[in-house]
Amino acid sequence: MFKHVIGNIAYGFADLKELLAKASPLRSGDQLAGLAADTYEENVAAKLALADVPLKRFLEEPVVPYEQDEISRLIIDEHDQQAFAAISSFTVGQFRNWLLSDLSDVQSLIQMRAGLTPEMLAAVSKLMRNQDLIYVASKCHVVTKFRNTIGLAGHFSARLQPNHPTDDIKGIAASILDGLMYGVGDAVIGINPATDHIQQNLRLWQLMDEFREKLSIPTQTCVLSHVTSTLKVIEKGGPVDLIFQSIAGTEQANQSFGINLSVLKEAYQAGLSLHRGTMGTNFMYFETGQGSALSAQAHHGVDQQTLEARAYAVARHFKPLLVNSVVGFIGPEYLFDGKQITRAGLEDHFCGKLMGLPMGVDVCYTNHAEADQDDMDNLLTLLATAGCTFVMGVPGADDIMLNYQSTSFHDIAYVRNLLNLKPAPEFGSWLQSMGIHDAQHQLRDGSFQKLLIRPL
């Protein structure tokens, strides 16, 4: 039992997972699950009680029982006591203060990554203001490689997302060209297929590979189908670069996605056997999102942000090139408005980066959420300031296949110009060679004609 008194009222919290839930900033998903604090005062009491919890407690009391959940076992079994030693005496509040101090620099954060559990990071994030999340995350740089180098300081990457409601090849090709002319696509050129038909997916893989080869683009491609479908494409000899899968923070939630750690291990081994990377061997691509475990009724009474952080333990195990939280995609039932989406995006980025992930965010919302593009402009700018690895580039910011609003090609150019950020260096050199970027990595006129010189 955890307790804290405010005024003459004593607030009690039965266990660690209740304390974490009550300490969370308000969000509609936790309210839906009956986990949120009933009053502002209770939320404050939970935060104050959480600040006094020793970090060691999270190793002793998994929020999902070790015996019941393979992700809990992964978190505990892979925990590095030596990396944890420097902060093992800290409470959550002391850990927050240390993270915000000058003592926590890039090197120290790298050294302790393997000693941090998702629950520790979820806990400390609940004690932080937005500016705290931004400041600490900005200290973290996670570098990964496949055909280019992602995550270097001073760089900002983007996925080119040319989705089409009927997987029309000409429509997809037009969107790819459009994105390249804005300097988008260094993270990945990645298509969400309209169906999970193996032959159609193979056709999309072949289209993007041909596009990449003919234009000599130093990037990677991906069809974001279910991992088992990608394995079938590999069996057919398809040109698979990145292997994609959506993941969640409990074994039961992942089962609802049709996966487990064993399936992901099989996919990882298959990807290793392809040897398609020229710069490195990071080839897994994971997407996550707060509320997925609750929507599958697989949350075990744990708040959605803590479960989101647990998904990052799965991602970290497979050394991915890219991970992103599709923060507003699941809808207002879980993140009601622009304020909740903004907070969740900053939390997810913070937790992922401190765990050593190449963390990106799909800055997005559905059309029935209380949010608009101004909210997305705000979050995009905050994330770029925080050192976010990548975001999405969608034609007109309107994904007409998935039917949600994200960030546009123009938005990527805006952020890079505003904060003097560059694309991945190999991709940036290609943009300059094609006349799309000038020597200062600014967009140049006439890039369309230069791209079309080479026949597709």
Coordinates of C-alpha atoms in Angstrom, one line a residue:
M1 CA 0.0 0.0 0.0
F2 CA 1.2 3.5 -0.9
K3 CA -0.1 6.5 0.9
H4 CA 0.1 10.3 0.7
V5 CA -1.7 12.9 2.7
I6 CA -2.9 16.2 1.2
G7 CA -4.5 18.6 3.7
N8 CA -6.5 16.3 6.0
I9 CA -7.2 13.7 3.3
A10 CA -5.2 10.5 3.1
Y11 CA -4.9 8.9 -0.3
G12 CA -4.1 5.2 -0.6
F13 CA -2.9 3.2 -3.6
A14 CA -3.1 -0.6 -3.3
D15 CA -0.1 -1.5 -5.5
L16 CA 2.5 -0.2 -7.9
K17 CA 0.3 -0.4 -11.0
E18 CA -2.5 1.5 -9.3
L19 CA -0.1 4.2 -8.2
L20 CA 1.3 4.5 -11.8
A21 CA -2.2 4.8 -13.2
K22 CA -3.4 7.4 -10.7
A23 CA -0.2 9.4 -11.3
S24 CA -0.6 9.6 -15.1
P25 CA -1.7 12.9 -16.7
L26 CA -5.3 12.6 -17.5
R27 CA -6.2 10.8 -20.7
S28 CA -9.4 9.3 -22.0
G29 CA -8.1 5.7 -22.3
D30 CA -7.3 5.4 -18.6
Q31 CA -10.8 6.9 -17.8
L32 CA -12.4 4.3 -20.1
A33 CA -10.5 1.6 -18.3
G34 CA -11.5 3.0 -14.9
L35 CA -7.9 3.5 -13.9
A36 CA -7.5 7.3 -13.9
A37 CA -7.4 9.5 -10.8
D38 CA -10.9 10.6 -9.8
T39 CA -9.7 14.1 -8.9
Y40 CA -6.8 16.5 -9.5
E41 CA -5.9 16.2 -5.9
E42 CA -5.7 12.4 -6.1
N43 CA -3.5 12.7 -9.2
V44 CA -1.1 15.0 -7.3
A45 CA -1.1 12.7 -4.3
A46 CA -0.2 9.8 -6.5
K47 CA 2.7 11.8 -8.1
L48 CA 4.1 12.7 -4.7
A49 CA 3.8 9.1 -3.5
L50 CA 5.4 7.8 -6.7
A51 CA 8.4 10.2 -6.3
D52 CA 9.3 8.4 -3.1
V53 CA 9.3 4.9 -4.7
P54 CA 12.8 3.3 -5.0
L55 CA 13.7 2.4 -8.6
K56 CA 14.5 -1.1 -7.3
R57 CA 10.8 -1.6 -6.5
F58 CA 10.1 -1.9 -10.3
L59 CA 12.4 -5.0 -10.5
E60 CA 10.7 -6.6 -7.5
E61 CA 7.1 -5.9 -8.5
P62 CA 6.3 -6.3 -12.2
V63 CA 3.1 -4.6 -13.2
V64 CA 2.2 -7.7 -15.2
P65 CA 3.2 -10.9 -13.3
Y66 CA 6.4 -12.5 -14.5
E67 CA 4.8 -16.0 -14.6
Q68 CA 2.0 -14.8 -16.9
D69 CA 3.7 -12.6 -19.4
E70 CA 6.7 -13.1 -21.7
I71 CA 7.3 -9.4 -22.0
S72 CA 7.7 -9.2 -18.2
R73 CA 10.1 -12.1 -18.4
L74 CA 12.0 -10.3 -21.2
I75 CA 12.3 -7.1 -19.2
I76 CA 13.5 -8.8 -16.0
D77 CA 15.7 -11.4 -17.6
E78 CA 17.6 -8.8 -19.8
H79 CA 18.0 -6.2 -17.0
D80 CA 21.6 -5.3 -16.6
Q81 CA 22.5 -4.8 -12.9
Q82 CA 25.9 -3.3 -13.7
A83 CA 24.4 -0.6 -15.9
F84 CA 21.8 0.1 -13.2
A85 CA 24.3 0.4 -10.4
A86 CA 24.9 4.1 -10.8
I87 CA 21.3 4.9 -10.0
S88 CA 20.2 1.8 -8.1
S89 CA 19.9 3.8 -4.9
F90 CA 17.6 6.5 -6.4
T91 CA 13.9 7.0 -5.9
V92 CA 11.8 8.0 -8.9
G93 CA 12.0 11.6 -7.8
Q94 CA 15.7 11.5 -7.4
F95 CA 16.0 9.9 -10.8
R96 CA 14.0 12.8 -12.3
N97 CA 16.3 15.4 -10.6
W98 CA 19.4 13.6 -11.9
L99 CA 18.0 13.4 -15.5
L100 CA 17.4 17.1 -15.4
S101 CA 20.9 17.9 -14.0
D102 CA 24.1 18.4 -15.9
L103 CA 25.3 15.1 -14.5
S104 CA 23.2 13.2 -17.0
D105 CA 25.1 13.7 -20.3
V106 CA 25.0 11.7 -23.5
Q107 CA 27.6 9.2 -22.4
S108 CA 26.1 8.5 -19.0
L109 CA 22.6 8.0 -20.6
I110 CA 24.1 5.5 -23.1
Q111 CA 25.9 3.6 -20.3
M112 CA 22.8 3.1 -18.3
R113 CA 20.3 2.2 -21.1
A114 CA 20.4 -1.6 -20.4
G115 CA 19.7 -0.9 -16.7
L116 CA 16.5 1.0 -17.3
T117 CA 13.2 -0.8 -17.4
P118 CA 10.1 0.6 -19.2
E119 CA 8.3 0.9 -15.9
M120 CA 11.1 3.0 -14.4
L121 CA 10.9 5.4 -17.4
A122 CA 7.1 5.5 -17.4
A123 CA 7.2 6.4 -13.7
V124 CA 9.7 9.2 -14.0
S125 CA 7.9 10.6 -17.1
K126 CA 4.7 11.0 -15.0
L127 CA 6.6 13.4 -12.7
M128 CA 7.8 15.6 -15.6
R129 CA 6.4 18.6 -17.3
N130 CA 6.4 18.7 -21.1
Q131 CA 9.6 20.9 -21.1
D132 CA 11.3 18.2 -18.9
L133 CA 10.5 15.5 -21.4
I134 CA 11.8 17.6 -24.2
Y135 CA 15.0 18.6 -22.5
V136 CA 16.0 15.1 -21.3
A137 CA 15.2 13.5 -24.6
S138 CA 17.2 16.1 -26.5
K139 CA 20.3 14.7 -24.7
C140 CA 19.8 11.2 -26.3
H141 CA 21.2 10.3 -29.7
V142 CA 20.5 6.8 -31.0
V143 CA 22.2 6.0 -34.3
T144 CA 21.1 3.1 -36.5
K145 CA 22.2 2.0 -40.0
F146 CA 20.9 0.1 -43.0
R147 CA 21.6 1.9 -46.3
N148 CA 22.1 5.2 -44.6
T149 CA 22.7 6.6 -41.1
I150 CA 19.7 7.5 -39.0
G151 CA 19.6 9.5 -35.8
L152 CA 22.8 11.6 -35.8
A153 CA 22.7 14.8 -33.9
G154 CA 21.6 17.7 -36.1
H155 CA 19.7 15.5 -38.4
F156 CA 16.0 14.9 -38.8
S157 CA 14.6 12.0 -41.0
A158 CA 11.2 11.3 -42.5
R159 CA 9.3 8.3 -43.8
L160 CA 7.9 8.8 -47.2
Q161 CA 4.3 7.3 -46.9
P162 CA 2.8 7.0 -50.4
N163 CA -0.3 5.0 -49.4
H164 CA -3.1 4.5 -51.9
P165 CA -6.6 3.2 -51.2
T166 CA -6.4 0.7 -54.1
D167 CA -2.6 0.2 -54.1
D168 CA -2.6 1.8 -57.6
I169 CA 1.0 1.7 -58.9
K170 CA 0.8 5.0 -60.7
G171 CA -0.7 6.8 -57.7
I172 CA 2.0 5.4 -55.4
A173 CA 4.8 6.3 -57.8
A174 CA 3.5 9.9 -58.1
S175 CA 3.5 10.2 -54.3
I176 CA 7.0 8.9 -54.1
L177 CA 8.2 11.4 -56.7
D178 CA 6.4 14.2 -54.9
G179 CA 8.0 13.2 -51.5
L180 CA 11.5 12.9 -52.9
M181 CA 11.2 16.4 -54.4
Y182 CA 10.7 17.7 -50.8
G183 CA 13.7 15.7 -49.5
V184 CA 11.5 13.2 -47.8
G185 CA 12.3 9.4 -47.6
D186 CA 15.6 9.0 -45.8
A187 CA 14.1 7.0 -42.9
V188 CA 12.2 4.7 -45.3
I189 CA 9.9 4.7 -48.3
G190 CA 7.1 2.7 -46.6
I191 CA 3.7 1.7 -47.9
N192 CA 0.7 0.5 -45.9
P193 CA -0.9 -1.9 -48.3
A194 CA -4.6 -1.7 -48.8
T195 CA -4.8 -5.5 -48.5
D196 CA -2.6 -8.2 -47.1
H197 CA -2.5 -10.2 -50.4
I198 CA 0.9 -11.7 -50.8
Q199 CA 1.2 -11.2 -54.6
Q200 CA 0.1 -7.6 -54.3
N201 CA 2.6 -7.0 -51.5
L202 CA 5.3 -8.6 -53.6
R203 CA 4.4 -6.2 -56.5
L204 CA 4.8 -3.2 -54.1
W205 CA 8.1 -4.4 -52.9
Q206 CA 9.3 -4.8 -56.5
L207 CA 8.0 -1.4 -57.4
M208 CA 9.9 0.4 -54.6
D209 CA 13.1 -1.6 -55.2
E210 CA 13.1 -0.7 -58.9
F211 CA 12.5 2.9 -58.0
R212 CA 15.3 2.9 -55.5
E213 CA 17.7 1.1 -57.9
K214 CA 17.1 3.3 -60.9
L215 CA 17.4 6.5 -59.0
S216 CA 20.3 5.2 -56.9
I217 CA 18.6 6.3 -53.7
P218 CA 20.5 5.6 -50.5
T219 CA 17.5 4.6 -48.5
Q220 CA 15.4 1.6 -47.5
T221 CA 11.9 0.4 -48.4
C222 CA 9.2 -1.4 -46.6
V223 CA 5.7 -2.8 -47.1
L224 CA 4.0 -2.5 -43.7
S225 CA 2.2 -5.8 -43.9
H226 CA 1.9 -8.4 -41.1
V227 CA 5.2 -9.9 -40.3
T228 CA 4.0 -13.4 -41.4
S229 CA 3.1 -12.0 -44.8
T230 CA 6.6 -10.5 -45.1
L231 CA 8.1 -13.9 -44.3
K232 CA 6.1 -15.3 -47.2
V233 CA 7.3 -12.6 -49.5
I234 CA 10.9 -13.4 -48.5
E235 CA 10.2 -17.1 -49.3
K236 CA 9.1 -16.0 -52.8
G237 CA 12.4 -14.1 -53.2
G238 CA 11.0 -10.6 -52.8
P239 CA 13.4 -7.7 -52.3
V240 CA 12.6 -7.1 -48.7
D241 CA 14.6 -4.4 -46.9
L242 CA 12.9 -3.6 -43.5
I243 CA 10.6 -6.1 -41.7
F244 CA 7.7 -4.4 -40.1
Q245 CA 5.3 -5.3 -37.3
S246 CA 3.0 -3.5 -34.9
I247 CA 3.8 -4.4 -31.3
A248 CA 2.2 -3.9 -27.8
G249 CA 3.2 -4.0 -24.2
T250 CA 1.7 -7.3 -23.0
E251 CA 1.9 -10.9 -24.3
Q252 CA -1.9 -11.0 -24.6
A253 CA -2.1 -7.8 -26.6
N254 CA 0.6 -9.1 -29.0
Q255 CA -1.4 -12.4 -29.4
S256 CA -4.3 -10.2 -30.6
F257 CA -1.9 -9.0 -33.3
G258 CA -1.1 -12.6 -34.2
I259 CA 2.5 -12.4 -32.9
N260 CA 4.7 -13.4 -30.0
L261 CA 8.5 -13.1 -29.4
S262 CA 9.1 -16.4 -31.2
V263 CA 7.5 -15.1 -34.4
L264 CA 9.5 -11.9 -34.2
K265 CA 12.7 -13.9 -33.7
E266 CA 11.9 -15.9 -36.8
A267 CA 11.5 -12.7 -38.8
Y268 CA 14.7 -11.3 -37.4
Q269 CA 16.7 -14.4 -38.4
A270 CA 15.1 -14.2 -41.9
G271 CA 16.1 -10.6 -42.3
L272 CA 19.7 -11.3 -41.2
S273 CA 19.9 -13.9 -43.9
L274 CA 19.1 -11.4 -46.7
H275 CA 22.2 -9.3 -46.2
R276 CA 20.6 -6.3 -48.0
G277 CA 22.0 -3.5 -45.8
T278 CA 25.1 -1.7 -47.1
M279 CA 25.8 0.5 -44.1
G280 CA 24.6 -1.7 -41.2
T281 CA 22.3 -4.5 -40.0
N282 CA 19.4 -2.7 -38.4
F283 CA 16.4 -3.7 -40.4
M284 CA 13.4 -4.2 -38.1
Y285 CA 10.7 -1.5 -38.1
F286 CA 8.2 -1.4 -35.2
E287 CA 5.1 0.7 -34.7
T288 CA 3.3 1.2 -31.4
G289 CA 0.6 3.3 -29.9
Q290 CA -0.9 4.1 -26.5
G291 CA -4.2 2.3 -25.9
S292 CA -3.6 -0.8 -28.1
A293 CA -3.5 -3.2 -25.1
L294 CA -6.7 -1.7 -23.7
S295 CA -8.5 -2.0 -27.1
A296 CA -7.6 -5.7 -27.1
Q297 CA -8.8 -6.0 -23.4
A298 CA -5.2 -7.1 -22.6
H299 CA -4.1 -4.4 -20.3
H300 CA -4.1 -6.3 -17.0
G301 CA -5.3 -3.1 -15.1
V302 CA -2.1 -1.2 -16.1
D303 CA -2.3 2.4 -17.5
Q304 CA -1.8 2.8 -21.2
Q305 CA 1.4 4.9 -21.1
T306 CA 3.2 2.3 -18.9
L307 CA 2.1 -0.4 -21.3
E308 CA 3.3 1.6 -24.3
A309 CA 6.7 1.9 -22.7
R310 CA 6.8 -1.9 -22.2
A311 CA 6.4 -2.3 -25.9
Y312 CA 9.7 -0.6 -26.3
A313 CA 11.4 -3.5 -24.4
V314 CA 10.2 -5.8 -27.3
A315 CA 11.5 -3.4 -29.9
R316 CA 14.9 -2.9 -28.1
H317 CA 15.5 -6.7 -28.1
F318 CA 15.5 -6.8 -31.9
K319 CA 17.9 -3.9 -32.6
P320 CA 15.5 -2.0 -35.0
L321 CA 16.4 0.7 -37.6
L322 CA 13.1 2.5 -36.8
V323 CA 10.5 2.6 -34.1
N324 CA 7.6 5.0 -34.0
S325 CA 4.5 5.7 -31.9
V326 CA 1.5 6.3 -34.1
V327 CA 0.4 8.6 -31.3
G328 CA -3.1 9.9 -32.3
F329 CA -4.1 7.1 -34.7
I330 CA -6.0 4.9 -32.3
G331 CA -8.6 7.7 -31.7
P332 CA -10.2 9.9 -29.0
E333 CA -11.4 6.9 -26.9
Y334 CA -7.7 6.7 -25.8
L335 CA -6.3 10.2 -26.4
F336 CA -9.2 12.6 -26.5
D337 CA -7.8 15.9 -27.8
G338 CA -4.8 17.8 -29.0
K339 CA -3.5 18.3 -25.5
Q340 CA -3.6 14.6 -24.7
I341 CA -2.0 13.7 -28.0
T342 CA 0.8 16.2 -27.5
R343 CA 1.5 14.9 -24.0
A344 CA 1.5 11.3 -25.1
G345 CA 3.8 12.0 -28.1
L346 CA 6.4 13.6 -25.8
E347 CA 6.1 10.8 -23.3
D348 CA 6.6 8.1 -25.9
H349 CA 9.5 9.8 -27.5
F350 CA 11.2 10.4 -24.1
C351 CA 10.8 6.7 -22.9
G352 CA 11.9 5.3 -26.3
K353 CA 15.0 7.4 -26.6
L354 CA 16.1 6.7 -23.0
M355 CA 15.7 3.0 -23.7
G356 CA 18.1 3.3 -26.6
L357 CA 15.6 3.2 -29.5
P358 CA 15.7 5.2 -32.7
M359 CA 12.4 6.8 -31.8
G360 CA 10.1 8.5 -34.2
V361 CA 6.5 9.7 -33.9
D362 CA 3.6 9.7 -36.3
V363 CA 2.3 13.1 -35.4
C364 CA -1.3 12.4 -36.2
Y365 CA -5.0 12.4 -35.3
T366 CA -8.3 10.9 -36.5
N367 CA -11.0 13.1 -37.9
H368 CA -13.3 12.4 -34.9
A369 CA -10.7 13.6 -32.3
E370 CA -10.8 17.0 -30.8
A371 CA -7.6 18.1 -32.6
D372 CA -6.6 19.9 -35.7
Q373 CA -3.5 20.6 -37.8
D374 CA -2.4 23.4 -35.5
D375 CA -2.1 20.8 -32.7
M376 CA 0.1 18.7 -35.0
D377 CA 2.2 21.7 -35.9
N378 CA 2.8 22.3 -32.2
L379 CA 3.7 18.7 -31.5
L380 CA 5.9 18.4 -34.6
T381 CA 7.9 21.4 -33.6
L382 CA 8.3 20.2 -30.0
L383 CA 9.4 16.8 -31.0
A384 CA 12.0 18.1 -33.5
T385 CA 13.3 20.3 -30.6
A386 CA 13.5 17.2 -28.5
G387 CA 15.7 15.4 -31.0
C388 CA 13.0 13.1 -32.5
T389 CA 14.6 10.7 -35.0
F390 CA 11.9 10.8 -37.7
V391 CA 8.3 11.6 -38.5
M392 CA 5.9 10.8 -41.4
G393 CA 5.7 12.5 -44.8
V394 CA 2.2 12.0 -46.2
P395 CA 0.9 13.8 -49.4
G396 CA -1.0 16.8 -48.2
A397 CA -0.8 15.4 -44.6
D398 CA -4.0 13.5 -45.5
D399 CA -3.7 9.7 -45.7
I400 CA -6.5 8.8 -48.0
M401 CA -6.0 5.0 -47.5
L402 CA -5.8 4.9 -43.6
N403 CA -8.2 7.9 -43.4
Y404 CA -6.3 10.0 -40.8
Q405 CA -4.3 13.2 -40.7
S406 CA -0.5 13.2 -40.3
T407 CA 2.3 15.5 -41.4
S408 CA 3.0 16.6 -44.9
F409 CA 6.2 16.8 -47.1
H410 CA 6.1 20.5 -46.6
D411 CA 6.1 20.0 -42.8
I412 CA 9.4 18.2 -43.0
A413 CA 11.0 21.0 -45.0
Y414 CA 9.6 23.5 -42.4
V415 CA 11.1 21.7 -39.5
R416 CA 14.5 21.2 -41.2
N417 CA 14.7 24.9 -42.2
L418 CA 13.5 26.2 -38.8
L419 CA 15.9 24.3 -36.7
N420 CA 18.7 23.9 -39.2
L421 CA 18.4 20.1 -39.4
K422 CA 19.6 17.9 -42.2
P423 CA 18.4 14.6 -43.6
A424 CA 20.5 11.4 -43.2
P425 CA 24.0 12.3 -44.6
E426 CA 24.0 9.7 -47.4
F427 CA 20.5 10.7 -48.5
G428 CA 21.4 14.4 -48.1
S429 CA 24.3 13.9 -50.5
W430 CA 22.0 12.2 -53.0
L431 CA 19.5 15.1 -52.7
Q432 CA 22.3 17.6 -53.6
S433 CA 23.6 15.4 -56.5
M434 CA 20.0 15.4 -57.9
G435 CA 19.7 19.2 -57.5
I436 CA 16.8 18.8 -55.0
H437 CA 18.9 20.4 -52.1
D438 CA 21.5 23.1 -52.5
A439 CA 24.8 23.1 -50.6
Q440 CA 23.0 24.3 -47.4
H441 CA 20.4 21.5 -47.7
Q442 CA 17.7 23.9 -48.7
L443 CA 15.1 22.9 -51.4
R444 CA 15.9 24.1 -54.9
D445 CA 13.5 24.8 -57.7
G446 CA 13.6 22.5 -60.7
S447 CA 14.0 19.3 -58.8
F448 CA 11.1 17.7 -60.6
Q449 CA 12.8 17.9 -64.0
K450 CA 16.0 16.6 -62.6
L451 CA 14.3 13.5 -61.1
L452 CA 12.6 12.7 -64.4
I453 CA 15.8 12.8 -66.4
R454 CA 16.2 9.1 -65.4
P455 CA 13.6 6.9 -66.8
L456 CA 11.6 4.8 -64.3

